[in-house]
Every structure is written in C-alpha cells, then in structure tokens.
Coordinates of C-alpha atoms in Angstrom, one line a residue:
Chain X
M152 CA 36.7 -52.3 -13.9
A153 CA 33.1 -52.2 -14.8
D154 CA 33.2 -48.8 -16.5
R155 CA 32.3 -48.7 -20.1
D156 CA 35.1 -49.6 -22.5
R157 CA 35.2 -46.9 -25.1
T158 CA 38.4 -48.0 -26.9
P159 CA 38.0 -49.0 -30.4
G160 CA 38.5 -52.6 -29.6
G161 CA 35.9 -52.4 -26.8
V162 CA 33.4 -50.6 -29.2
L163 CA 33.9 -53.2 -31.9
K164 CA 33.4 -55.9 -29.1
L165 CA 30.3 -54.5 -28.0
L166 CA 29.0 -54.1 -31.8
A167 CA 29.8 -57.8 -32.4
F168 CA 28.0 -58.9 -29.4
A169 CA 25.2 -56.7 -30.4
T170 CA 24.9 -57.8 -34.0
F171 CA 25.0 -61.7 -32.6
W172 CA 22.5 -61.4 -30.0
G173 CA 20.3 -59.1 -32.0
W174 CA 20.2 -61.6 -34.9
L175 CA 19.1 -64.2 -32.4
V176 CA 16.6 -62.1 -30.4
V177 CA 15.0 -60.8 -33.8
R178 CA 14.8 -64.4 -35.3
W179 CA 13.4 -66.0 -32.1
V180 CA 10.7 -63.2 -31.6
N181 CA 9.7 -63.4 -35.2
D182 CA 9.6 -67.1 -35.4
W183 CA 7.8 -67.4 -32.0
T184 CA 5.0 -64.8 -33.2
G185 CA 4.4 -66.8 -36.4
G186 CA 6.4 -64.4 -38.5
I187 CA 5.6 -60.8 -37.9
L188 CA 8.8 -59.6 -39.8
L189 CA 9.3 -62.0 -42.4
P190 CA 8.0 -65.6 -42.9
V191 CA 9.2 -68.1 -40.3
G192 CA 12.4 -69.9 -41.2
E193 CA 13.4 -67.3 -44.1
P194 CA 16.8 -66.0 -43.6
L195 CA 17.4 -62.5 -42.4
L196 CA 19.6 -61.6 -45.2
P197 CA 18.3 -63.1 -48.7
V198 CA 20.6 -65.6 -50.3
D199 CA 20.4 -63.6 -53.6
T200 CA 21.7 -60.6 -52.2
I201 CA 24.7 -62.6 -50.5
T202 CA 25.4 -64.2 -53.8
A203 CA 25.2 -60.9 -55.7
I204 CA 27.9 -59.5 -53.2
G205 CA 29.9 -62.7 -53.7
A206 CA 29.8 -62.5 -57.4
T207 CA 31.9 -59.2 -57.4
F208 CA 34.5 -60.9 -55.5
A209 CA 34.5 -64.1 -57.7
G210 CA 37.3 -66.2 -57.9
T211 CA 39.0 -64.7 -54.6
P212 CA 38.8 -66.2 -51.2
I213 CA 36.4 -63.3 -50.4
G214 CA 34.2 -64.9 -53.0
G215 CA 34.6 -68.2 -51.4
F216 CA 33.5 -67.0 -48.1
F217 CA 30.3 -65.4 -49.5
E218 CA 29.8 -68.7 -51.5
T219 CA 29.8 -70.7 -48.1
L220 CA 27.7 -68.0 -46.4
A221 CA 25.0 -68.3 -49.4
F222 CA 25.2 -72.0 -48.5
I223 CA 24.7 -71.6 -44.9
A224 CA 22.2 -68.8 -44.7
P225 CA 19.0 -70.9 -45.3
F226 CA 19.9 -73.0 -42.5
L227 CA 20.6 -70.1 -39.9
P228 CA 16.9 -69.7 -38.8
R229 CA 16.9 -73.4 -37.9
L230 CA 20.4 -73.1 -36.0
A231 CA 19.0 -70.1 -34.4
G232 CA 16.0 -72.1 -33.0
G233 CA 18.5 -74.6 -31.6
V234 CA 20.7 -71.8 -30.0
W235 CA 17.4 -70.9 -28.0
L236 CA 17.4 -74.4 -26.3
T237 CA 21.2 -74.3 -25.8
V238 CA 20.6 -71.0 -24.0
I239 CA 17.5 -72.2 -22.0
L240 CA 19.5 -75.3 -21.0
T241 CA 22.8 -73.7 -20.1
V242 CA 21.0 -70.8 -18.1
G243 CA 18.3 -73.0 -16.5
G244 CA 20.9 -75.7 -15.5
I245 CA 23.5 -73.3 -14.1
A246 CA 20.9 -71.4 -12.3
L247 CA 18.9 -74.1 -10.6
G248 CA 22.3 -76.1 -10.1
F249 CA 23.4 -73.0 -8.2
V250 CA 20.4 -73.2 -5.9
I251 CA 21.2 -76.7 -5.0
A252 CA 24.9 -76.3 -5.0
V253 CA 25.2 -73.5 -2.1
P254 CA 23.3 -75.6 0.5
L255 CA 25.3 -78.8 -0.9
A256 CA 28.7 -77.0 -0.4
A257 CA 27.7 -75.9 3.0
T258 CA 26.6 -79.2 4.1
R259 CA 29.9 -80.6 2.6
V260 CA 32.0 -78.3 4.9
Y261 CA 29.7 -77.8 8.1
G262 CA 27.8 -80.9 8.1
H263 CA 28.3 -83.7 10.6
Y264 CA 26.9 -86.9 9.3
T265 CA 25.0 -85.0 6.4
R266 CA 28.5 -84.1 5.0
Y267 CA 28.7 -87.8 3.6
V268 CA 25.5 -87.7 1.9
A269 CA 26.7 -84.5 0.2
L270 CA 30.1 -86.0 -0.7
A271 CA 28.6 -89.4 -2.0
Y272 CA 26.3 -87.2 -4.4
I273 CA 28.9 -84.9 -5.4
E274 CA 31.2 -87.8 -6.1
L275 CA 28.7 -90.0 -7.9
I276 CA 27.6 -87.3 -10.2
R277 CA 31.3 -86.2 -10.9
G278 CA 32.3 -89.5 -11.3
T279 CA 29.9 -90.8 -14.1
P280 CA 29.5 -89.2 -17.6
L281 CA 26.9 -86.6 -18.1
L282 CA 25.7 -88.6 -20.9
A283 CA 25.2 -91.6 -19.2
Q284 CA 23.1 -89.6 -16.4
L285 CA 21.0 -88.2 -19.3
F286 CA 20.3 -91.6 -20.7
V287 CA 19.3 -93.0 -17.4
L288 CA 17.0 -90.1 -16.9
Y289 CA 15.4 -90.2 -20.2
Y290 CA 15.3 -93.9 -21.1
G291 CA 15.7 -95.4 -17.5
T292 CA 13.0 -93.6 -15.7
T293 CA 9.5 -92.5 -16.2
L294 CA 10.4 -88.9 -15.8
S295 CA 9.7 -88.1 -19.5
I296 CA 6.2 -89.8 -19.5
V297 CA 5.3 -87.9 -16.4
I298 CA 6.4 -84.6 -17.8
R299 CA 4.7 -85.3 -21.1
E300 CA 1.4 -85.6 -19.1
L301 CA 1.7 -82.2 -17.6
P302 CA -0.3 -79.5 -19.2
G303 CA 1.1 -77.2 -21.7
I304 CA 4.3 -79.4 -22.3
G305 CA 5.3 -79.1 -26.0
Q306 CA 2.9 -76.7 -27.0
G307 CA 3.5 -73.0 -28.4
I308 CA 7.0 -71.9 -27.1
V309 CA 6.9 -74.3 -24.0
P310 CA 9.5 -77.1 -24.9
P311 CA 8.7 -80.5 -25.3
Q312 CA 9.5 -83.1 -22.5
A313 CA 13.2 -84.0 -23.7
V314 CA 14.0 -80.6 -22.9
W315 CA 13.0 -80.7 -19.5
V316 CA 14.5 -84.1 -18.8
A317 CA 17.8 -82.4 -20.0
L318 CA 17.3 -79.4 -18.1
I319 CA 16.8 -81.5 -14.9
G320 CA 19.9 -83.7 -16.0
F321 CA 22.1 -80.4 -16.2
T322 CA 20.7 -79.1 -13.0
I323 CA 21.6 -82.5 -11.2
N324 CA 25.2 -82.4 -12.8
S325 CA 26.0 -78.8 -12.5
A326 CA 25.1 -78.9 -8.8
A327 CA 27.7 -81.2 -8.1
Y328 CA 30.4 -79.3 -10.1
Q329 CA 29.3 -76.0 -8.8
A330 CA 29.2 -77.3 -5.0
E331 CA 33.0 -78.4 -5.3
Y332 CA 34.0 -74.8 -6.5
I333 CA 32.0 -73.5 -3.7
R334 CA 33.2 -75.6 -1.2
G335 CA 36.8 -74.5 -2.1
A336 CA 35.7 -70.9 -1.7
I337 CA 34.2 -71.6 1.6
Q338 CA 37.5 -73.4 2.8
S339 CA 39.2 -70.2 1.7
V340 CA 37.4 -68.0 3.9
D341 CA 39.4 -67.5 7.1
P342 CA 37.7 -69.7 9.7
G343 CA 38.5 -67.0 12.4
Q344 CA 35.8 -64.7 10.9
L345 CA 33.1 -67.5 11.4
R346 CA 34.4 -67.9 15.0
A347 CA 34.0 -64.0 15.5
A348 CA 30.6 -64.4 14.2
R349 CA 29.9 -66.9 16.6
A350 CA 31.5 -64.7 19.4
I351 CA 29.1 -62.0 19.1
G352 CA 26.1 -64.4 19.3
L353 CA 25.3 -65.4 15.7
D354 CA 24.4 -68.9 15.4
Q355 CA 26.4 -71.2 13.0
L356 CA 23.8 -70.8 10.2
S357 CA 23.6 -66.9 10.4
G358 CA 27.4 -67.1 10.6
I359 CA 27.6 -69.0 7.4
R360 CA 24.8 -66.9 5.6
Y361 CA 26.0 -63.4 6.6
V362 CA 29.8 -63.7 7.0
V363 CA 31.1 -66.9 5.1
M364 CA 28.8 -67.3 1.9
P365 CA 29.0 -63.5 0.8
Q366 CA 32.8 -64.1 0.7
A367 CA 32.8 -67.6 -0.6
L368 CA 30.3 -66.9 -3.5
R369 CA 32.8 -63.9 -4.6
Y370 CA 35.8 -66.1 -4.4
A371 CA 33.8 -69.0 -6.3
I372 CA 33.3 -66.8 -9.5
P373 CA 36.5 -67.6 -11.5
G374 CA 35.8 -71.4 -11.1
W375 CA 32.1 -70.9 -11.3
S376 CA 32.5 -69.0 -14.7
N377 CA 34.6 -72.2 -15.8
E378 CA 31.7 -74.4 -15.1
L379 CA 29.3 -72.1 -16.9
I380 CA 31.7 -72.3 -19.8
Y381 CA 31.8 -76.1 -19.8
L382 CA 27.9 -76.3 -19.5
I383 CA 27.3 -74.1 -22.5
K384 CA 29.3 -76.7 -24.7
Y385 CA 28.2 -79.9 -22.5
S386 CA 24.5 -78.6 -23.3
S387 CA 25.2 -80.2 -26.8
L388 CA 24.9 -83.6 -25.1
A389 CA 21.1 -83.0 -24.9
A390 CA 21.2 -84.0 -28.7
F391 CA 21.5 -87.4 -27.7
I392 CA 18.0 -87.6 -25.7
T393 CA 16.6 -85.8 -28.9
V394 CA 16.6 -82.5 -28.0
P395 CA 16.7 -80.2 -31.0
E396 CA 19.6 -77.8 -29.6
L397 CA 22.3 -76.3 -31.6
F398 CA 24.4 -79.2 -32.1
N399 CA 21.5 -81.6 -32.7
R400 CA 20.4 -79.1 -35.6
A401 CA 23.7 -78.7 -37.1
N402 CA 24.1 -82.5 -37.1
S403 CA 20.7 -83.1 -38.7
I404 CA 21.2 -80.6 -41.4
A405 CA 24.7 -81.8 -42.2
S406 CA 23.3 -85.4 -42.6
S407 CA 21.0 -84.4 -45.4
N408 CA 23.8 -82.5 -47.3
F409 CA 27.1 -84.2 -46.2
R410 CA 28.7 -80.5 -45.6
Y411 CA 29.6 -81.6 -42.1
T412 CA 32.6 -79.2 -42.0
T413 CA 30.8 -76.2 -42.8
L414 CA 27.8 -77.2 -40.5
F415 CA 30.0 -77.7 -37.3
V416 CA 32.5 -74.8 -38.1
T417 CA 29.3 -72.8 -38.0
A418 CA 27.9 -74.4 -34.9
G419 CA 31.4 -73.8 -33.3
L420 CA 31.5 -70.2 -34.1
I421 CA 28.0 -69.9 -32.7
Y422 CA 29.2 -71.8 -29.4
L423 CA 32.1 -69.3 -29.4
C424 CA 30.0 -66.2 -29.6
I425 CA 27.9 -67.6 -26.7
V426 CA 31.0 -68.6 -24.6
L427 CA 32.6 -65.0 -25.1
T428 CA 29.4 -63.3 -24.0
A429 CA 29.4 -65.4 -20.8
S430 CA 33.0 -65.1 -20.0
N431 CA 32.5 -61.2 -20.6
I432 CA 29.6 -60.9 -18.3
M433 CA 31.2 -63.0 -15.7
S434 CA 34.2 -60.9 -15.5
R435 CA 32.1 -57.7 -15.3
V436 CA 30.2 -59.4 -12.4
E437 CA 33.5 -60.3 -10.7
D438 CA 34.6 -56.6 -10.8
A439 CA 31.3 -55.4 -9.7
V440 CA 31.4 -57.6 -6.6
A441 CA 35.0 -57.2 -5.9
I442 CA 35.8 -56.3 -2.2
P443 CA 37.4 -53.0 -2.1
G444 CA 41.2 -53.8 -1.0
L445 CA 40.8 -57.3 -1.4
S446 CA 40.1 -57.7 -5.2
V447 CA 42.0 -60.5 -6.9
S448 CA 41.9 -59.0 -10.2
E449 CA 42.8 -55.5 -9.2
G450 CA 46.3 -54.4 -10.2
R451 CA 46.6 -57.4 -12.2
Chain N
M300 CA 25.6 -57.5 44.3
A301 CA 28.2 -59.4 46.4
D302 CA 28.3 -61.9 43.7
P303 CA 31.4 -61.9 41.6
L304 CA 30.4 -61.1 37.7
L305 CA 32.8 -64.1 36.7
R306 CA 33.7 -67.4 38.8
L307 CA 35.8 -70.2 37.4
D308 CA 35.7 -73.2 39.6
D309 CA 38.1 -76.0 39.2
V310 CA 38.0 -75.5 35.4
E311 CA 39.7 -78.7 33.6
Q312 CA 40.1 -78.6 29.7
S313 CA 42.0 -81.2 27.4
Y314 CA 42.5 -81.5 23.9
G315 CA 42.8 -85.3 23.4
D316 CA 45.4 -86.6 25.9
E317 CA 47.1 -83.0 26.2
R318 CA 45.6 -81.4 29.4
V319 CA 45.4 -77.7 28.5
L320 CA 43.8 -76.3 31.8
D321 CA 44.6 -78.2 35.3
G322 CA 42.1 -76.8 37.9
I323 CA 41.7 -73.3 37.0
S324 CA 39.6 -71.4 39.9
F325 CA 39.4 -67.4 40.0
E326 CA 37.0 -64.7 40.5
M327 CA 36.2 -61.4 38.8
D328 CA 34.2 -58.5 40.4
R329 CA 32.7 -55.9 38.4
Q330 CA 34.9 -53.5 36.9
D331 CA 38.0 -55.6 37.7
V332 CA 40.9 -55.5 35.0
Q333 CA 42.6 -58.8 35.2
V334 CA 45.4 -59.6 33.1
L335 CA 46.6 -63.0 32.3
I336 CA 50.2 -63.7 31.4
G337 CA 52.4 -66.8 31.0
P338 CA 54.3 -68.8 28.2
S339 CA 52.9 -69.7 25.1
G340 CA 51.1 -72.9 25.4
S341 CA 50.1 -72.2 29.4
G342 CA 46.5 -72.1 28.5
K343 CA 45.8 -68.4 28.4
S344 CA 43.8 -68.3 25.4
T345 CA 41.8 -71.5 26.2
I346 CA 40.6 -69.9 29.3
L347 CA 39.3 -67.0 27.5
R348 CA 37.5 -69.2 25.0
C349 CA 35.9 -71.7 27.7
I350 CA 34.3 -68.6 29.2
N351 CA 32.4 -67.9 25.9
R352 CA 32.2 -71.5 25.1
L353 CA 34.1 -71.5 21.9
V354 CA 36.0 -74.3 23.6
E355 CA 33.9 -76.7 25.8
I356 CA 35.4 -77.6 29.3
D357 CA 35.7 -81.2 30.7
D358 CA 35.2 -80.6 34.3
G359 CA 34.3 -77.8 36.7
D360 CA 32.0 -74.9 36.4
I361 CA 31.8 -71.3 35.1
E362 CA 29.4 -68.6 36.5
L363 CA 28.6 -65.4 34.8
D364 CA 26.7 -62.9 37.2
G365 CA 25.7 -66.0 39.5
D366 CA 24.3 -68.6 36.7
S367 CA 26.3 -71.1 35.5
I368 CA 26.9 -70.6 31.7
F369 CA 26.1 -74.1 31.0
T370 CA 22.4 -73.5 31.8
M371 CA 22.3 -70.5 29.4
D372 CA 21.6 -70.4 25.8
E373 CA 25.2 -70.4 23.9
N374 CA 24.3 -67.3 21.9
D375 CA 22.7 -65.7 24.9
L376 CA 26.1 -66.1 26.9
R377 CA 28.0 -64.9 23.8
R378 CA 26.0 -61.7 23.4
Q379 CA 27.0 -61.0 27.2
V380 CA 30.7 -61.4 26.8
G381 CA 32.6 -59.7 24.2
M382 CA 35.7 -61.2 22.3
V383 CA 38.5 -59.3 20.7
F384 CA 41.0 -61.6 18.8
Q385 CA 44.7 -61.5 18.2
D386 CA 44.3 -61.3 14.4
F387 CA 41.1 -59.1 14.5
N388 CA 38.9 -61.6 12.5
L389 CA 36.9 -58.8 10.9
F390 CA 34.4 -59.6 8.2
A391 CA 36.3 -59.1 5.2
H392 CA 33.4 -58.0 2.8
L393 CA 32.0 -55.5 5.1
T394 CA 32.9 -52.0 5.8
A395 CA 33.7 -50.9 9.5
I396 CA 30.4 -49.9 10.2
E397 CA 28.9 -52.9 8.9
N398 CA 31.1 -55.0 10.9
V399 CA 29.7 -53.4 13.9
T400 CA 26.1 -53.3 12.7
L401 CA 25.9 -57.0 11.9
G402 CA 25.6 -58.5 15.3
L403 CA 23.3 -55.5 16.2
K404 CA 20.9 -56.3 13.1
H405 CA 20.9 -60.2 13.2
V406 CA 21.6 -60.9 16.9
L407 CA 19.9 -57.9 18.9
D408 CA 17.4 -57.4 15.9
M409 CA 17.7 -53.8 15.8
D410 CA 16.5 -52.0 12.6
D411 CA 19.0 -50.3 10.2
E412 CA 18.8 -46.9 11.6
A413 CA 19.1 -47.7 15.3
A414 CA 21.9 -50.1 14.5
T415 CA 23.7 -47.5 12.3
E416 CA 23.4 -44.8 15.1
K417 CA 24.7 -47.3 17.7
A418 CA 27.5 -48.3 15.6
E419 CA 28.5 -44.8 14.7
R420 CA 28.8 -44.0 18.4
Q421 CA 30.8 -47.3 18.9
L422 CA 33.3 -46.2 16.1
E423 CA 33.6 -42.5 17.5
Q424 CA 34.5 -44.1 21.0
V425 CA 37.3 -46.0 19.4
G426 CA 38.3 -42.8 17.2
L427 CA 37.4 -44.3 13.8
L428 CA 34.1 -42.6 13.0
D429 CA 36.1 -41.1 9.9
Q430 CA 36.9 -44.7 8.7
R431 CA 33.2 -45.9 9.0
D432 CA 32.9 -47.0 5.2
S433 CA 36.5 -48.3 4.8
Y434 CA 36.8 -52.0 4.4
P435 CA 39.2 -54.1 6.6
A436 CA 41.7 -54.3 3.9
E437 CA 42.1 -50.7 3.6
L438 CA 42.8 -50.3 7.5
S439 CA 46.1 -50.4 9.5
G440 CA 46.2 -53.2 11.8
G441 CA 45.6 -51.0 14.9
Q442 CA 42.5 -49.6 13.1
K443 CA 41.4 -53.1 12.5
Q444 CA 41.7 -54.0 16.0
R445 CA 39.8 -50.8 17.0
V446 CA 37.1 -51.8 14.8
G447 CA 37.1 -55.4 16.2
I448 CA 36.9 -53.9 19.9
A449 CA 34.0 -51.6 18.5
R450 CA 32.3 -54.6 17.2
A451 CA 32.4 -56.4 20.3
L452 CA 31.4 -53.2 22.6
A453 CA 28.4 -52.8 20.4
M454 CA 26.7 -55.8 21.9
D455 CA 26.7 -54.3 25.4
P456 CA 28.6 -57.1 26.9
K457 CA 29.2 -57.6 30.6
L458 CA 32.7 -58.8 30.2
M459 CA 35.2 -58.3 27.6
L460 CA 37.8 -60.9 26.8
F461 CA 40.9 -59.7 24.9
D462 CA 43.0 -62.5 23.5
E463 CA 46.5 -61.1 22.7
P464 CA 45.0 -58.0 21.1
T465 CA 48.2 -56.4 20.2
S466 CA 50.6 -59.3 19.4
A467 CA 49.8 -59.2 15.6
L468 CA 50.4 -55.4 15.4
D469 CA 53.6 -53.6 14.2
P470 CA 55.1 -51.8 17.4
E471 CA 54.0 -48.3 16.1
L472 CA 50.4 -49.4 16.1
I473 CA 50.1 -51.1 19.5
G474 CA 49.9 -47.9 21.4
E475 CA 46.5 -46.9 19.9
V476 CA 45.0 -49.9 20.7
L477 CA 46.2 -49.9 24.3
E478 CA 44.8 -46.5 24.6
V479 CA 41.3 -47.6 23.5
M480 CA 41.5 -50.4 26.1
R481 CA 42.7 -48.2 29.0
D482 CA 39.9 -45.6 28.2
L483 CA 37.4 -48.7 28.5
A484 CA 39.1 -50.0 31.8
D485 CA 38.6 -46.1 33.2
Q486 CA 34.9 -46.2 32.1
G487 CA 34.4 -49.3 34.3
M488 CA 34.3 -52.1 31.7
T489 CA 35.1 -55.5 33.4
M490 CA 38.0 -57.0 31.3
L491 CA 40.1 -60.2 31.1
V492 CA 43.2 -59.5 28.9
V493 CA 45.7 -61.7 27.7
T494 CA 48.6 -59.8 26.9
H495 CA 52.4 -59.3 27.2
E496 CA 52.1 -55.6 27.3
M497 CA 53.5 -55.3 30.7
G498 CA 53.2 -51.3 30.7
F499 CA 49.5 -52.0 30.3
A500 CA 49.3 -54.5 33.1
R501 CA 51.2 -52.4 35.4
E502 CA 48.9 -49.4 34.8
A503 CA 45.4 -50.7 34.2
A504 CA 45.2 -54.2 35.8
T505 CA 43.6 -54.6 39.0
D506 CA 45.1 -58.2 39.4
I507 CA 47.6 -60.2 37.2
M508 CA 47.5 -63.9 36.9
F509 CA 50.6 -65.9 35.9
L510 CA 49.8 -69.0 34.4
D511 CA 52.1 -71.9 33.6
D512 CA 51.3 -75.5 32.3
G513 CA 47.4 -74.8 32.8
R514 CA 47.8 -73.9 36.4
I515 CA 47.5 -70.3 38.0
V516 CA 51.0 -70.1 39.5
E517 CA 50.6 -66.7 41.1
H518 CA 47.9 -64.3 41.3
G519 CA 47.8 -60.7 42.9
P520 CA 47.9 -57.2 42.3
P521 CA 50.7 -55.6 40.0
E522 CA 52.8 -54.2 42.7
Q523 CA 53.2 -57.5 44.1
L524 CA 53.9 -59.4 40.9
F525 CA 56.2 -56.9 39.6
E526 CA 58.0 -55.9 43.1
A527 CA 57.9 -59.0 45.3
P528 CA 56.9 -62.1 43.2
E529 CA 56.4 -65.0 45.7
Q530 CA 57.2 -67.8 43.0
E531 CA 60.5 -68.1 41.4
R532 CA 59.0 -68.9 38.1
T533 CA 57.0 -65.8 37.9
A534 CA 60.1 -63.7 38.8
E535 CA 61.9 -65.6 35.7
F536 CA 59.1 -65.1 33.6
L537 CA 58.6 -61.6 34.3
E538 CA 62.3 -60.8 33.9
R539 CA 62.5 -62.2 30.6
L540 CA 59.1 -60.3 29.6
T541 CA 60.3 -57.0 30.9
A542 CA 63.4 -57.4 29.0
L543 CA 61.5 -57.9 25.8
H544 CA 58.5 -55.7 26.2
G545 CA 59.1 -53.8 29.3
G546 CA 58.3 -50.2 29.7
I547 CA 58.2 -49.4 25.8
H548 CA 54.3 -48.9 25.7
G549 CA 53.9 -47.9 29.4

C-alpha cells in the first residue's frame, strides 16, 4: 500500500534515493546557476578527500573501491549533466507519447476505418528500429534545421536541437508502444459496462471517457511501467544523434582514457538508480489508484 | 392518452442468416407489467435491446409514447427507457452512488449536489443507502443488481426493461431484487421483464408473453397462461419451468 514504509529496509531505500537524487539536483542547480556552491564541473566530494580515506584501507578491496571512486569523481559532474538529458528525454517522451497513445488506442479499438490508420502507425513504429527512426528524423528530414531556427534553442538551459529531435522521436515511438498496452487494457474492460453506459443515454465517446478509460488506464499501469523502464534505457540511443546524454558522455569520457569498463559500469549504476526510482513510483501509483475490492496487487 | 406507451409493429430482426425476431407485434399501456418468457434463443433479450436500439431492427416499427423511436435521437430515447442487465454491468471503478450519478451528471447535466441528492433518494428506494460508498466488487450480487436498478431509475424513465435480472444471482439473493421490482410495479412503473421467476410473473404481471423461435406463441393474463394455456407448447414450457423454478420465490 501507499503508506509510509518505516521498516529498516524502507528507510534505507528512502535514504539511498534521497542521496542519489539529492546529488543530481544539487549538481544541476549549481551548474545552471554558474556555480553558486562550488565551481561548475568540480566534484562535490574533493578527490583528495576520497584518496585520503582510501589510503587507510590501502591494499584491501575497500582501498581499491576508493581508488576507482577517486578516478571517477572528476567525471561525475559531466555524467550528472547527461542524466539531466536522459531524464528530460524519458519523462518528456513518455508523457507526450501518452497524450498521443490514449486516442490512438481508443481509435484502434473503437474506430471504423480509422482503426486501420491507427494500426498502420503502431505497426510501422513498432516494426522498425528506434535508432533508424531517430536517424531518419535527424538526418533525413529538415526537422533539426527548423528547430535550430526557433528562438532560444541551445541557449542557457534550453537544450540544443538534437535533444528536441530525440524528444520528438521518443514521443512518436513511445506512443505506439503505449497505445498497445492501453489497447489491451481497454479490451479487458467488460464491454457490458460500455453497453450499460450507452443504455442510460451516454454517447459512445462519453462512455469511453467516463467508464472505459478510467478503468483501462488503471489496468495498463503494469505494462505501461515496463514501457517507462524500457524508455529510460532506450534514451541512450539519442547518443547516436549527438545528444550528450548519460551514455554519450560516458562513452566520450572513456574514449579519452580507455577506462570503458569503469565508465560503463558507472553509467549502468546510474541507469539502475533511475529505473529503481521509476518502478518504485509506479508501484505506488498503482496502489494509490487501485479500485477497492478489485486490486490486482492486493492480497498478493 | 389512449395511445399505448409502447407499440411494436411487425418487428423483424436477423443476425446474419439467422432470423431472431420474426414479426413481433404487441402493445403496452402505462403501468403495465409485461413478462416475456420462452426458451433460450427465442429472442426475448433481443426484443428488449431493439426497444432501446442497442440492436437495430431490419423491418417493422417501434413506437414509444406515440413516436417512432427511429425518428428520435438515440441517446434521447435511451434516457427514456431504463435497462437492467442480467450481469449488472455496474461501472467497476465507481462507488454505488457514483454509478447512479454518472448519468445524472453527464446525460441530464445535473450539478454535483442535485445529482447526489437524487442518487441518494434512488439508493434509498432500493434499500442501499448504507452502501452508497461501496464499490461494486464489495457488494453482493443482489446488492449489485439493486444498484443497477437505481442507476436506471435515476434517469426517470417512462419504461423499464429488465433482461433476466435475477438469472446471475445465487438463489438466496433473488428475493431482494424481486421485492424491489414488485415495489416498482406497485408504484405504477411500466415494466417489460424477461424472467423465469414464475412467482413474480404470476403475482406482478398484467400480461405474459410466451416467445418461441422469434414469434409470440401466446399472450395473455397470467391466469390464462398458467391455468388454461391455449397452445400445447406453452403448456409444456410452463410445466418444465414450474418444475425448476415454480413457487420458490412466489
């Protein structure tokens, strides 16, 4: 349930999330404001401190851990900047995709001829690689030129055009996947309920809006969470259209010092933290909106 | 007001090649309670669904209060004709009272306060005011069906259609639903009821129609059908039905 978890494990989890996101937020705010706390790009924990602590464990595995930490610390600010783009692309892509996915799913289920249009869109997008879609959008259309000319793009904290192209790409892609999850959920709502809605004089659209969708969207949450988690990791594909998100930065740092394993393990751990946060939030949402007496997760 | 409230005139309906209704004609006056009986597949439920146009007919005409229902707006018609379903079809994500207010708010455009007040009265009428905030999954079958009746009644229909309202219920829950229906009949609601509850039919019906193969085989007051059916088929069917359901809930 959504109640506060006060077990030691729950407190530890909360502490871990707070540390992770606290680090990121402090980093972002500091760097956007030109360094109100410490110079832009300087690690929160000084490398010397880490090395000093590590020295007391010299020769043990713990010492090795601090050595690695001391090595990676100077790069963390750059990685944190990449996380910001990863978060923007994921949250933006899933949210905008959702706005398209709901009518798309409804059309797919209830449309007459339009259902084939929805089906074609969904199959085309799901049937081709996301990377290919991003390449087509970025290199094959004038989209990035159009966006570049818009006022404010790439200035201050407004990201440059490649980020916007990636966001559009993720939106288009995620809409198709989300639509399929929502379609399945719509079809799991007993059609008798829509019939009953029609029988009291609601038109089809109102019946879908007030009766079918509120239930379908609840049933879609587990599948939809899956899509969110996929998208967090698929956002790394934006690296290939020059977006300096987490993966891109890890890769470019590693290419200058050849510590690929260290960098990618670090990036992987950061992705893991983001994913765990997302799945925790989604399971809380699922509990919060569960229909009394009907909840799938209750009594599990 | 000599017009009948409901008039079916030679209604025909088919699903594909299968003829479901084969020339159905009957009339209902205000405050009539007509009971439709007949073997499964005889077209009873289809007749109800034709009347609120959940199913479209192929030929013939249906008039409500003197107007052909095919000249009316579909949603306008449905507002005037309440329907109660065999499997309740309550809105699963809404509480009992929200099930009732949904139509009031979004079909009749009532504001929250007026809708709630009206819904409370309706729930009280079916004896469920104490369950106003329960969700369908927390209610018994009989309670669900009473909410279903309240939901339909809230729209102030001229005619109520009941499609086997007790068939999905455990035997011990049938009584509470029939009691609500009897009260409704006593208050003068016009009702067209598909049911196999012979006790209810005998006691509450003004007329009983026996339907077989999409035709009305026999139509008359309960005494006639029960005591002296004119048709052999009616007698056979009633005999079988009475053996199964007879008298239990009467």
